[in-house]
PDB file of C-alpha atoms and ligand atoms in Angstrom:
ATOM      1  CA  UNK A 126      83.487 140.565  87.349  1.00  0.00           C
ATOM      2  CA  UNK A 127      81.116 143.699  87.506  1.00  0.00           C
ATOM      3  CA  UNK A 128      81.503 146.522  90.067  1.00  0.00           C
ATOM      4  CA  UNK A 129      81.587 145.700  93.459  1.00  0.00           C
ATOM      5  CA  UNK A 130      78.364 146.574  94.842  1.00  0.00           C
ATOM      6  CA  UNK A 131      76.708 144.268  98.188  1.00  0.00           C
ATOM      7  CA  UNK A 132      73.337 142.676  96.788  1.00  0.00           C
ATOM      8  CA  UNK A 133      70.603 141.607  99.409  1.00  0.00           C
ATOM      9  CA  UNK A 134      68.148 139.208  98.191  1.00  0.00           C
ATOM     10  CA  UNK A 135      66.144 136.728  99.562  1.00  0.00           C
ATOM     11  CA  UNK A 136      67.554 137.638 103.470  1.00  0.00           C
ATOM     12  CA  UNK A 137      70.959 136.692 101.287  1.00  0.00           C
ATOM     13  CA  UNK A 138      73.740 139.331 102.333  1.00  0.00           C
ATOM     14  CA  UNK A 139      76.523 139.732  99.519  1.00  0.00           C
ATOM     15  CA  UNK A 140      79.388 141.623  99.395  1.00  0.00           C
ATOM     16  CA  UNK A 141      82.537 141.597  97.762  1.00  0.00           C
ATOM     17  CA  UNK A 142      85.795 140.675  99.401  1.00  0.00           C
ATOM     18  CA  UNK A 143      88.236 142.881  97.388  1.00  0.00           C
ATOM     19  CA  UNK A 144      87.657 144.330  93.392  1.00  0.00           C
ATOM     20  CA  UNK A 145      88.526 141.364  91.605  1.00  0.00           C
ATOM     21  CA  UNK A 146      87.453 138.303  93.814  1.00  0.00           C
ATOM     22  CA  UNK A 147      85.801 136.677  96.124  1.00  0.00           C
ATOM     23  CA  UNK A 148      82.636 137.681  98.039  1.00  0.00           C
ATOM     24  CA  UNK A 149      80.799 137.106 101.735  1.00  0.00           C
ATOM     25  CA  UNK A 150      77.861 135.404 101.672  1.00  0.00           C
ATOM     26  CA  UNK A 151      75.543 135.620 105.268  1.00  0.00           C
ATOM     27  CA  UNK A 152      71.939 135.343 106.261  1.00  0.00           C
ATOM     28  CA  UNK A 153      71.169 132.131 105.537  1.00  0.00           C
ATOM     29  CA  UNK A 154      72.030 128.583 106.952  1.00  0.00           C
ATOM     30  CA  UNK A 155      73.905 126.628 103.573  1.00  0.00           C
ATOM     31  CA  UNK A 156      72.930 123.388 105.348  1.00  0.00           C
ATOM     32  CA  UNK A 157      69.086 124.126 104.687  1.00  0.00           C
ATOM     33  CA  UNK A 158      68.966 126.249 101.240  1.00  0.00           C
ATOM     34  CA  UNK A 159      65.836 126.754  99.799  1.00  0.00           C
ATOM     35  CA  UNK A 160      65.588 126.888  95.798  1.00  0.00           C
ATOM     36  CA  UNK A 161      65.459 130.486  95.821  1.00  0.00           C
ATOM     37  CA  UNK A 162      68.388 131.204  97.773  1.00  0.00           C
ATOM     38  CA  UNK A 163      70.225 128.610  96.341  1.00  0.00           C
ATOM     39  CA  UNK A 164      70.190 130.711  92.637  1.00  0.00           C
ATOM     40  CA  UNK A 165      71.410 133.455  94.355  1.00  0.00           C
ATOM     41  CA  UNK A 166      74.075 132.118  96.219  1.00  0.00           C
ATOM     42  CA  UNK A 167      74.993 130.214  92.441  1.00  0.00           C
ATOM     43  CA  UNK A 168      74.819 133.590  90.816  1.00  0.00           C
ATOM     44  CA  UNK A 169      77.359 135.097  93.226  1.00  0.00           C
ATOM     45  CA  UNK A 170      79.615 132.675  92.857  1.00  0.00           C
ATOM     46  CA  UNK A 171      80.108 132.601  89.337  1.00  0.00           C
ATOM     47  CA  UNK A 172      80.448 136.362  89.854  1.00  0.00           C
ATOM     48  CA  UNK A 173      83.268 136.104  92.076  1.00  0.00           C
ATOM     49  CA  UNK A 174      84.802 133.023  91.295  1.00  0.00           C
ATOM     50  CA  UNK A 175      84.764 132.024  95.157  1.00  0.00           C
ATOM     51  CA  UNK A 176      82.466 132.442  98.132  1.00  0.00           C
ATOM     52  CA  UNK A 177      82.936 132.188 102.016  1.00  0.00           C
ATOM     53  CA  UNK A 178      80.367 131.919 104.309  1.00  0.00           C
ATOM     54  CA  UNK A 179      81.203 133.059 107.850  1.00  0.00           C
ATOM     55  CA  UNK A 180      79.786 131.927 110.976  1.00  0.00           C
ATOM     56  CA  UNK A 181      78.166 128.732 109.642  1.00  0.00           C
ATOM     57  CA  UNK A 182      79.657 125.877 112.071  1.00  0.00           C
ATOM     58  CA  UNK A 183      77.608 123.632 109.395  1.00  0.00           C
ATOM     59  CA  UNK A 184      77.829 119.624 110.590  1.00  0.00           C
ATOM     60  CA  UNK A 185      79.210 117.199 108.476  1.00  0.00           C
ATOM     61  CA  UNK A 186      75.535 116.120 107.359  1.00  0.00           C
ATOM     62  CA  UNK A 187      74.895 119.564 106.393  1.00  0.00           C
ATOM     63  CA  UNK A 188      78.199 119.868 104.473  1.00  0.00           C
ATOM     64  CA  UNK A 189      77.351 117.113 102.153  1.00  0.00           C
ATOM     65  CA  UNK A 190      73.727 118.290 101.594  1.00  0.00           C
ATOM     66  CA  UNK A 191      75.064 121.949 100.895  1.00  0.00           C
ATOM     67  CA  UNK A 192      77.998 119.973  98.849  1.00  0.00           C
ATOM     68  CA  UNK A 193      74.997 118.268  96.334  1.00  0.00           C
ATOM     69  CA  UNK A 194      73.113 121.146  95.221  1.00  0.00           C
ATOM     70  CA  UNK A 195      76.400 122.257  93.425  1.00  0.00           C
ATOM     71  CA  UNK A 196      76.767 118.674  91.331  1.00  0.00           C
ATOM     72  CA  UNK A 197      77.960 115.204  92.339  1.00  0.00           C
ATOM     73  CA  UNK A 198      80.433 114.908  95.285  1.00  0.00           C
ATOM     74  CA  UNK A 199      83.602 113.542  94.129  1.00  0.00           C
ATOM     75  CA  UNK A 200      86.254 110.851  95.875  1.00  0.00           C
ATOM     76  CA  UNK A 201      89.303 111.094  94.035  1.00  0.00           C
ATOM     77  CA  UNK A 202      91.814 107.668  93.344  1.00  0.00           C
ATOM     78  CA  UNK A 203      94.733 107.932  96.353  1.00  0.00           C
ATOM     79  CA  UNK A 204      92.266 109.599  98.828  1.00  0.00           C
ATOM     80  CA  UNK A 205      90.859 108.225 101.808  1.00  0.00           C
ATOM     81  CA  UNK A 206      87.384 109.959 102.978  1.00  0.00           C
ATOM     82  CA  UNK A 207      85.867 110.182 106.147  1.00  0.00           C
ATOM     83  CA  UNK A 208      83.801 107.053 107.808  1.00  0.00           C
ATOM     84  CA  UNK A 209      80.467 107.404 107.481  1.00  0.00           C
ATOM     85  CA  UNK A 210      80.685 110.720 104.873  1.00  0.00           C
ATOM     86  CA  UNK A 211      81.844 109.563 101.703  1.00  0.00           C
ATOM     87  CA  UNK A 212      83.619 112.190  99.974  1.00  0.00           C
ATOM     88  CA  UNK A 213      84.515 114.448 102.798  1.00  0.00           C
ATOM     89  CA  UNK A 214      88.335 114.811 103.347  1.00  0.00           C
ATOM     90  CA  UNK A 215      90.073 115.244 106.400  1.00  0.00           C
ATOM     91  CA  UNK A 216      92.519 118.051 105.863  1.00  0.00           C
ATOM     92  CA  UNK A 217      95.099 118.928 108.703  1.00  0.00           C
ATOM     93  CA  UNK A 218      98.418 120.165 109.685  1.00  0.00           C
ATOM     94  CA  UNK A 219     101.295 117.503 107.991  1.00  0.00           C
ATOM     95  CA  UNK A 220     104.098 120.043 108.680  1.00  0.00           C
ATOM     96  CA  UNK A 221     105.833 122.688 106.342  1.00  0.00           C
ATOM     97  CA  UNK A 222     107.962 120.198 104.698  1.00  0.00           C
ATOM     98  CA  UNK A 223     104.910 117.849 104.179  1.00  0.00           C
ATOM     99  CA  UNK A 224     102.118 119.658 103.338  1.00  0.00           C
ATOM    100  CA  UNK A 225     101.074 119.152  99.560  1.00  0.00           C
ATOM    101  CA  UNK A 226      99.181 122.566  99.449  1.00  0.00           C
ATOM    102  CA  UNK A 227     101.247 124.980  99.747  1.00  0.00           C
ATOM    103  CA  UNK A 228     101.919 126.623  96.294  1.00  0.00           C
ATOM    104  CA  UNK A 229      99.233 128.180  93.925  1.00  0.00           C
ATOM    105  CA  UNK A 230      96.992 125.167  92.236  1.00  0.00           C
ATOM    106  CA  UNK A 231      93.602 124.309  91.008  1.00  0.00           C
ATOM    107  CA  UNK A 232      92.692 120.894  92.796  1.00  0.00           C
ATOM    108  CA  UNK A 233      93.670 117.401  90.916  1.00  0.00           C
ATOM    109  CA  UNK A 234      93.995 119.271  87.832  1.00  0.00           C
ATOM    110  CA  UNK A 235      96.316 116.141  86.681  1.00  0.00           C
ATOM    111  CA  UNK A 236      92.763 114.062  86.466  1.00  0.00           C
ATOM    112  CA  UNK A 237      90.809 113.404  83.055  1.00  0.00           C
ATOM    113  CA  UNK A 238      87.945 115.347  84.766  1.00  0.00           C
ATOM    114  CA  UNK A 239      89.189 117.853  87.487  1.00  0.00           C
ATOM    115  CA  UNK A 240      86.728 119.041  90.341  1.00  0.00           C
ATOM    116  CA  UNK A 241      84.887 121.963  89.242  1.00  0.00           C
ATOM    117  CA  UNK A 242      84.281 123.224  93.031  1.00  0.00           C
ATOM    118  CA  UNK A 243      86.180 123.057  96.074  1.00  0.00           C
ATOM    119  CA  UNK A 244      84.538 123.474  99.884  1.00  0.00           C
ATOM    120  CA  UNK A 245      86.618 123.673 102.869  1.00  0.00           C
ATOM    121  CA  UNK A 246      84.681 123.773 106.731  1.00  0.00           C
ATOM    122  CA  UNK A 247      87.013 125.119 109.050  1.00  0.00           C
ATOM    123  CA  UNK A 248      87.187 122.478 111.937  1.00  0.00           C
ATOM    124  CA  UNK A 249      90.102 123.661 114.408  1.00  0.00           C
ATOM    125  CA  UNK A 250      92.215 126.559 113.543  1.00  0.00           C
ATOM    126  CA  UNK A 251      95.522 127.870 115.012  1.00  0.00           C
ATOM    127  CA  UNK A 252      95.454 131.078 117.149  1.00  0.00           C
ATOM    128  CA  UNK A 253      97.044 132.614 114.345  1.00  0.00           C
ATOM    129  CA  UNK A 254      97.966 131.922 110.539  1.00  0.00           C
ATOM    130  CA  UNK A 255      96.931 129.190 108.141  1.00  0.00           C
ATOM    131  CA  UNK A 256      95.106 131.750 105.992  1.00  0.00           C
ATOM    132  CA  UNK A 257      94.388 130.537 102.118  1.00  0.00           C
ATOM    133  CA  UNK A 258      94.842 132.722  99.473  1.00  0.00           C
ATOM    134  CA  UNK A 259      93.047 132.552  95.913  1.00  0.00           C
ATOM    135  CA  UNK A 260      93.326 134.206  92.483  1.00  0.00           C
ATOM    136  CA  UNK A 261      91.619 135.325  89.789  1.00  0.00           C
ATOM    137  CA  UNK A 262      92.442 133.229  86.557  1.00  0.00           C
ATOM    138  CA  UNK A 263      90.000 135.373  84.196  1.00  0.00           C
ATOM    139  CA  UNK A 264      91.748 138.581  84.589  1.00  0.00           C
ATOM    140  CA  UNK A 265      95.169 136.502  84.432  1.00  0.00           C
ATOM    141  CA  UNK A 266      94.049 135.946  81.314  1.00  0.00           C
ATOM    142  CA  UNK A 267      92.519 139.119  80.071  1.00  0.00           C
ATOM    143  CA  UNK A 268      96.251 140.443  80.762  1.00  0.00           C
ATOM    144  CA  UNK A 269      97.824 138.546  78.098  1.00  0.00           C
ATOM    145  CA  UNK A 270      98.707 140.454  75.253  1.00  0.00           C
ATOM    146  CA  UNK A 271      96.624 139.777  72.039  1.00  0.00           C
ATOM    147  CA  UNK A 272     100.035 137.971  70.680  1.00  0.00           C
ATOM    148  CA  UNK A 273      99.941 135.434  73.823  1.00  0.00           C
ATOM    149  CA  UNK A 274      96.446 134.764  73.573  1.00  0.00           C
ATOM    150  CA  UNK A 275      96.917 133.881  69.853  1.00  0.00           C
ATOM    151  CA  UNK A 276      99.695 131.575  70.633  1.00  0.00           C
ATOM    152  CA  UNK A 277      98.170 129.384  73.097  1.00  0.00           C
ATOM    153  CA  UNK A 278      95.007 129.151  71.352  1.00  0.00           C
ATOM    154  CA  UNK A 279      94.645 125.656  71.065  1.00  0.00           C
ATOM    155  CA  UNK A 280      97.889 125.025  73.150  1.00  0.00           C
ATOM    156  CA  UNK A 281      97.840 121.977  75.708  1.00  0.00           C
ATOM    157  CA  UNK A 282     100.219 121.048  78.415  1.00  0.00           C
ATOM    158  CA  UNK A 283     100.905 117.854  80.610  1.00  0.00           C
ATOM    159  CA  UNK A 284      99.242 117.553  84.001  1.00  0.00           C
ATOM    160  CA  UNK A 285     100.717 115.548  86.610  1.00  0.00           C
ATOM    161  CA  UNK A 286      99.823 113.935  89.511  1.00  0.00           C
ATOM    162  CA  UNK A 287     103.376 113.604  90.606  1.00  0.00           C
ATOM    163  CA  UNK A 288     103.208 115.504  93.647  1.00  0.00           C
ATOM    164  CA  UNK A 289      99.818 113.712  95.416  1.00  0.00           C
ATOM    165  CA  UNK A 290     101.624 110.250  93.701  1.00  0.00           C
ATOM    166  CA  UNK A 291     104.622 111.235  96.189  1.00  0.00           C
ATOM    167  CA  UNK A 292     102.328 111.793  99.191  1.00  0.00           C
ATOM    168  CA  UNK A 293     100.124 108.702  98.938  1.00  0.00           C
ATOM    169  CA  UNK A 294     102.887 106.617  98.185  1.00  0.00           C
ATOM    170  CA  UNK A 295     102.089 106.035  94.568  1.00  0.00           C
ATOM    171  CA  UNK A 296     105.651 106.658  92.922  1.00  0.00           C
ATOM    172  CA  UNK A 297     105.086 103.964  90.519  1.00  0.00           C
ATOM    173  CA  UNK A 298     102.325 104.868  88.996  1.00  0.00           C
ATOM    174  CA  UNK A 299     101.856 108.860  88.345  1.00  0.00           C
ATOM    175  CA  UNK A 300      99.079 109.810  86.470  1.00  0.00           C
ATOM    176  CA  UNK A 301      98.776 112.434  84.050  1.00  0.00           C
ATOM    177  CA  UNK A 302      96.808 114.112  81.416  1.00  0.00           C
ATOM    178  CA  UNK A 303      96.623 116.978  78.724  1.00  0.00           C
ATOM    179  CA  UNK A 304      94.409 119.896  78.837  1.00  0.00           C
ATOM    180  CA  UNK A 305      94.396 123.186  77.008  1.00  0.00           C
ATOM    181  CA  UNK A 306      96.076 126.004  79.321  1.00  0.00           C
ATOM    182  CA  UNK A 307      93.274 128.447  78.289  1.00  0.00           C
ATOM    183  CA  UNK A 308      90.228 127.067  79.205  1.00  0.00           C
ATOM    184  CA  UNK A 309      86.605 127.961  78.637  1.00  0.00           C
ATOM    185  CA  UNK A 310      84.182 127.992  81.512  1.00  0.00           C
ATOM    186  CA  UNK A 311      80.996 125.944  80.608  1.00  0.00           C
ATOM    187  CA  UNK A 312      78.711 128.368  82.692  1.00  0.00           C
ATOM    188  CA  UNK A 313      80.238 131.853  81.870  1.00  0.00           C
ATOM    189  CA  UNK A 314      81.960 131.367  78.776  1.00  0.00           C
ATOM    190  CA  UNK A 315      84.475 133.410  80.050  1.00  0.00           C
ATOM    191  CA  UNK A 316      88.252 132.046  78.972  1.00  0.00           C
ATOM    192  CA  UNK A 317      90.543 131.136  81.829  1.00  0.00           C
ATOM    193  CA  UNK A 318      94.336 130.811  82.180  1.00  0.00           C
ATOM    194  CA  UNK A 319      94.728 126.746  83.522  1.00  0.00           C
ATOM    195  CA  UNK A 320      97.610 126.010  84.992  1.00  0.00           C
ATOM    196  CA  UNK A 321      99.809 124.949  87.877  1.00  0.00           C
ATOM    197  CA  UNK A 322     102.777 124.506  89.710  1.00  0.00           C
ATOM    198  CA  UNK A 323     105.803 123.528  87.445  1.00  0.00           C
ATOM    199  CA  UNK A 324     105.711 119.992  89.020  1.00  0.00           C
ATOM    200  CA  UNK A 325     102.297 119.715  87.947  1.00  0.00           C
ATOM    201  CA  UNK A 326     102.744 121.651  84.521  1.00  0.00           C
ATOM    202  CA  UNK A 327     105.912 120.707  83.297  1.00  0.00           C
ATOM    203  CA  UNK A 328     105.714 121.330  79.421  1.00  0.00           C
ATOM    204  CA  UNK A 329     103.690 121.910  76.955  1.00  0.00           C
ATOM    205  CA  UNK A 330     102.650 119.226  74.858  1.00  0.00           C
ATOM    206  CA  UNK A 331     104.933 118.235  72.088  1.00  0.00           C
ATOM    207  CA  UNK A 332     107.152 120.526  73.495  1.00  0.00           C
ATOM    208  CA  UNK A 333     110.748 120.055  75.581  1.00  0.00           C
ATOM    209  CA  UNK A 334     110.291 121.614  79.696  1.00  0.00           C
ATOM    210  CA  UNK A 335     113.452 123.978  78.433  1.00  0.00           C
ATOM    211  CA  UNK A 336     111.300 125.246  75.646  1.00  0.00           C
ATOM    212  CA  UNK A 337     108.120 125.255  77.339  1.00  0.00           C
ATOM    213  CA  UNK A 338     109.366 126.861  81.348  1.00  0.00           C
ATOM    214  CA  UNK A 339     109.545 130.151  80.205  1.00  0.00           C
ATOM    215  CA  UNK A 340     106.177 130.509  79.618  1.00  0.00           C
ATOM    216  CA  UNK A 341     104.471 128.805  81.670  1.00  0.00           C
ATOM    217  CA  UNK A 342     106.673 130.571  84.445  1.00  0.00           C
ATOM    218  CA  UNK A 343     105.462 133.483  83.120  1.00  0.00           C
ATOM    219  CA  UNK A 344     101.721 132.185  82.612  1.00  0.00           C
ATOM    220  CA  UNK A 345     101.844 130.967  86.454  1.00  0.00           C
ATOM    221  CA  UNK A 346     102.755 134.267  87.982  1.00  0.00           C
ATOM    222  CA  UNK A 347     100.023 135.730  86.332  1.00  0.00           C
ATOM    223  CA  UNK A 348      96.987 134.912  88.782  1.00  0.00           C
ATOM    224  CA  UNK A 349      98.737 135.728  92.007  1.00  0.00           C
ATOM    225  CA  UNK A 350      99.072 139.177  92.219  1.00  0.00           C
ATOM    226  CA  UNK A 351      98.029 141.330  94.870  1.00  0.00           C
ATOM    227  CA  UNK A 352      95.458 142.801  92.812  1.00  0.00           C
ATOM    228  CA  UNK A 353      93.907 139.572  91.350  1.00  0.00           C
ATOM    229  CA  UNK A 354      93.907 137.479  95.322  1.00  0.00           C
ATOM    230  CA  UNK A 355      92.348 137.503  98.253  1.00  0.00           C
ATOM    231  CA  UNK A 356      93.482 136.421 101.630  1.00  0.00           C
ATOM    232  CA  UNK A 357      90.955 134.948 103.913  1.00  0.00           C
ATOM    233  CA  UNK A 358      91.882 134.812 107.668  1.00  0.00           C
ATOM    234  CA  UNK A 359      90.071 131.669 108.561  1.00  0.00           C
ATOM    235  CA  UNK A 360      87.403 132.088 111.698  1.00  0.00           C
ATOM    236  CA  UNK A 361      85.553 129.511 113.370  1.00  0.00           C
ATOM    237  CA  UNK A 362      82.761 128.223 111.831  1.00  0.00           C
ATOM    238  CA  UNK A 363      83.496 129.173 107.890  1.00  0.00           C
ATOM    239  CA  UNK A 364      83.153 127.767 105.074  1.00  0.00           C
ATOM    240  CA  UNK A 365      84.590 128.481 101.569  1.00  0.00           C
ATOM    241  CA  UNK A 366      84.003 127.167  98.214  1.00  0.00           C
ATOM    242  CA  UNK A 367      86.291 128.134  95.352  1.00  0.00           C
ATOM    243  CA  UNK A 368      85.474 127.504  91.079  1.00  0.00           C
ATOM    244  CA  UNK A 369      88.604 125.261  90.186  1.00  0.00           C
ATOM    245  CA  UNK A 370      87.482 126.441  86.706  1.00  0.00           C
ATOM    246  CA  UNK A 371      88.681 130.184  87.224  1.00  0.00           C
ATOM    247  CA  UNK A 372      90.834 130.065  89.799  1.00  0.00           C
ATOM    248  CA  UNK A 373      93.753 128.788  91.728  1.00  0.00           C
ATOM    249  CA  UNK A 374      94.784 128.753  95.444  1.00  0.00           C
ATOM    250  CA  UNK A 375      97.346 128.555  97.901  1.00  0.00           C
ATOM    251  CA  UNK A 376      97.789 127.329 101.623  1.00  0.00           C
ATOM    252  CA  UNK A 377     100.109 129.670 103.635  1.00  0.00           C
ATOM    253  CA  UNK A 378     101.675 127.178 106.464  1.00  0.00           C
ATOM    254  CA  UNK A 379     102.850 129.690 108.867  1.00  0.00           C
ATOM    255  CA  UNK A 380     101.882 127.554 111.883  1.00  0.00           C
ATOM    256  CA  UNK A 381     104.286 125.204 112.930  1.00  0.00           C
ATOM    257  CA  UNK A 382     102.877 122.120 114.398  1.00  0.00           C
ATOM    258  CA  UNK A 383      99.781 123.788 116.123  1.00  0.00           C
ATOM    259  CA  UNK A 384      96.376 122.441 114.942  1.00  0.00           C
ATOM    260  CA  UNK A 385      94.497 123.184 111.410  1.00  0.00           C
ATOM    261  CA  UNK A 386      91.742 120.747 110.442  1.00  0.00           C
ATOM    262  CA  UNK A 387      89.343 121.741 107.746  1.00  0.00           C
ATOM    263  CA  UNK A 388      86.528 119.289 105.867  1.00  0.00           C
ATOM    264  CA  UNK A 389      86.777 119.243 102.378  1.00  0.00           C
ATOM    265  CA  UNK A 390      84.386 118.785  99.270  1.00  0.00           C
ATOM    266  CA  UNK A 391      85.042 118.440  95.492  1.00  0.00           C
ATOM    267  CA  UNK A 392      82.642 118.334  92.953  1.00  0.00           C
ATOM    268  CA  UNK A 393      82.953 116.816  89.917  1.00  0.00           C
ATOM    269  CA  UNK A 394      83.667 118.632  87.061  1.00  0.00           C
ATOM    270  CA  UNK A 395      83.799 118.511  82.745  1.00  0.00           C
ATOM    271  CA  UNK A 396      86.739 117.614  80.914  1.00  0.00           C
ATOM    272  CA  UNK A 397      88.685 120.861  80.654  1.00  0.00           C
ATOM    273  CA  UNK A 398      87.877 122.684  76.926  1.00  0.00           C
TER     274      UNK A 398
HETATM  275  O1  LIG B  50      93.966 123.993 103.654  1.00  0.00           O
HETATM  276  C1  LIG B  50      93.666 124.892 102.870  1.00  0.00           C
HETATM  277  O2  LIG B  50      93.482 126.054 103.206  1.00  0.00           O
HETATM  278  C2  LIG B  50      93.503 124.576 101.415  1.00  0.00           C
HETATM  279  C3  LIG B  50      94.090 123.259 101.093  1.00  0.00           C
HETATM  280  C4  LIG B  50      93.882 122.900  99.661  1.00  0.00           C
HETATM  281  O3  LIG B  50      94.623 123.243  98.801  1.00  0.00           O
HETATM  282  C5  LIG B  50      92.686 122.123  99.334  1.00  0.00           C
HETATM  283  O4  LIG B  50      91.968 121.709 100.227  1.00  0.00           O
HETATM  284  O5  LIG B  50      92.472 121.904  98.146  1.00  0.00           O
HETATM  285 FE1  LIG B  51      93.870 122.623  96.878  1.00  0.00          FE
END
């Protein structure tokens, strides 16, 4: 990312959340983007790897047609979508024990083709908590030493769907996948550190977990650090979108049972290289 300076263009208000990621984006409605605004809201975000956008209260309509300027909406195997808007998700409040979000992740990285984007709409919030957190996976990987870098160059791991398998009631039939753990993003070039939690991640490939854990334990502490994240305190009305690509997040469930319903997006992304 470069410095941190707020750009204005095209009534397009944007300013940076902290000095490594994220950034506000206001002035315009995303439901009704013009082609314009639409570059610079695209430049932005892969500046800043994600975007919110308070005070939009976009409808569900609007959501999709914001949700198709970034690339085709996605419905991913398992999921069940909303009637009437294919490929919005209804995410809400399963409990602590239950909820299948809270621990730092890119989305269905365990797929052949993992979403390149995330959006989330906040529906109903509680009065207090649910906040996401996200981190930058660029500088993750800029702080490898140049002996790391060298020996995961070309290095892949497994990715499994074991823990959404174990939520939709798909036990049987896990799927999983092999990517490289550094990958290179197709629109900055910029080499990211992929990875995920160790249920998700659990070797390398052609590798025993007891040989591979201590690395990728040390690989997946790397992004979350207070100076590479950014909590956002959800307000009515927002919407974020995150780069799956450069990033990973985390759901803090701090709520109990009260309320949280967000709408969610993916967008379909490239095989992982
Ligand atoms: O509910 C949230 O804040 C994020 C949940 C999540 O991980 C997702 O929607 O991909
Ligand atoms: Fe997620």
């Amino acid at each position: 990312m470069s410095d941190a300076a707020q750009i204005r263009e095209n009534d397009i208000v944007v300013t940076p959340l902290t000095g490594s990621i994220g950034a506000s984006v206001r002035g315009q409605d995303i439901g009704n983007l013009d082609d314009e605004s639409f570059a610079v809201v695209h430049r932005a975000f892969l500046d800043h790897c994600m975007l919110t956008f308070p005070g939009q209260h976009v409808s569900d309509t609007g959501l999709l047609a914001f949700a198709k300027r970034w690339g085709e909406v996605m419905q991913t195997p398992m999921l069940t979508y909303l009637d009437g808007y294919p490929g919005i998700l209804r995410v809400y409040n399963r409990g602590k024990e239950a909820t299948p979000t809270e621990y730092w992740h890119p989305d269905s990285a365990y797929l052949e083709k993992p979403p390149a984007v995330s959006i989330l709409a906040a529906q109903e919030l509680p009065s207090a908590g649910g906040d996401t957190m996200w981190c930058n996976q660029y500088l993750a990987y800029e702080s490898l030493s140049e002996g790391m870098k060298t020996y995961l160059e070309g290095l892949r791991a497994k990715f499994s769907g074991a823990k959404m398998a174990r939520r939709t009631g798909h036990e049987g039939e896990v799927p999983f996948t092999y990517h490289p753990v550094v990958r290179t993003h197709p629109e900055t070039n910029r080499k990211a550190l992929y990875i995920s939690h160790p249920e998700t991640v659990p070797a390398f490939e052609n590798m025993t977990e007891a040989e591979s854990r201590p690395i990728l334990d040390y690989l997946y502490a790397q992004g979350p650090q207070p100076d590479r994240s950014y909590r956002h305190v959800w307000q009515p009305g927002d919407v974020v979108m995150w780069d799956n690509r450069c990033t990973m997040h985390y759901a803090v469930h701090d709520h109990g049972a009260a309320d949280r319903v967000m709408h969610r997006i993916t967008i379909a992304g490239d095989k992982p290289a």
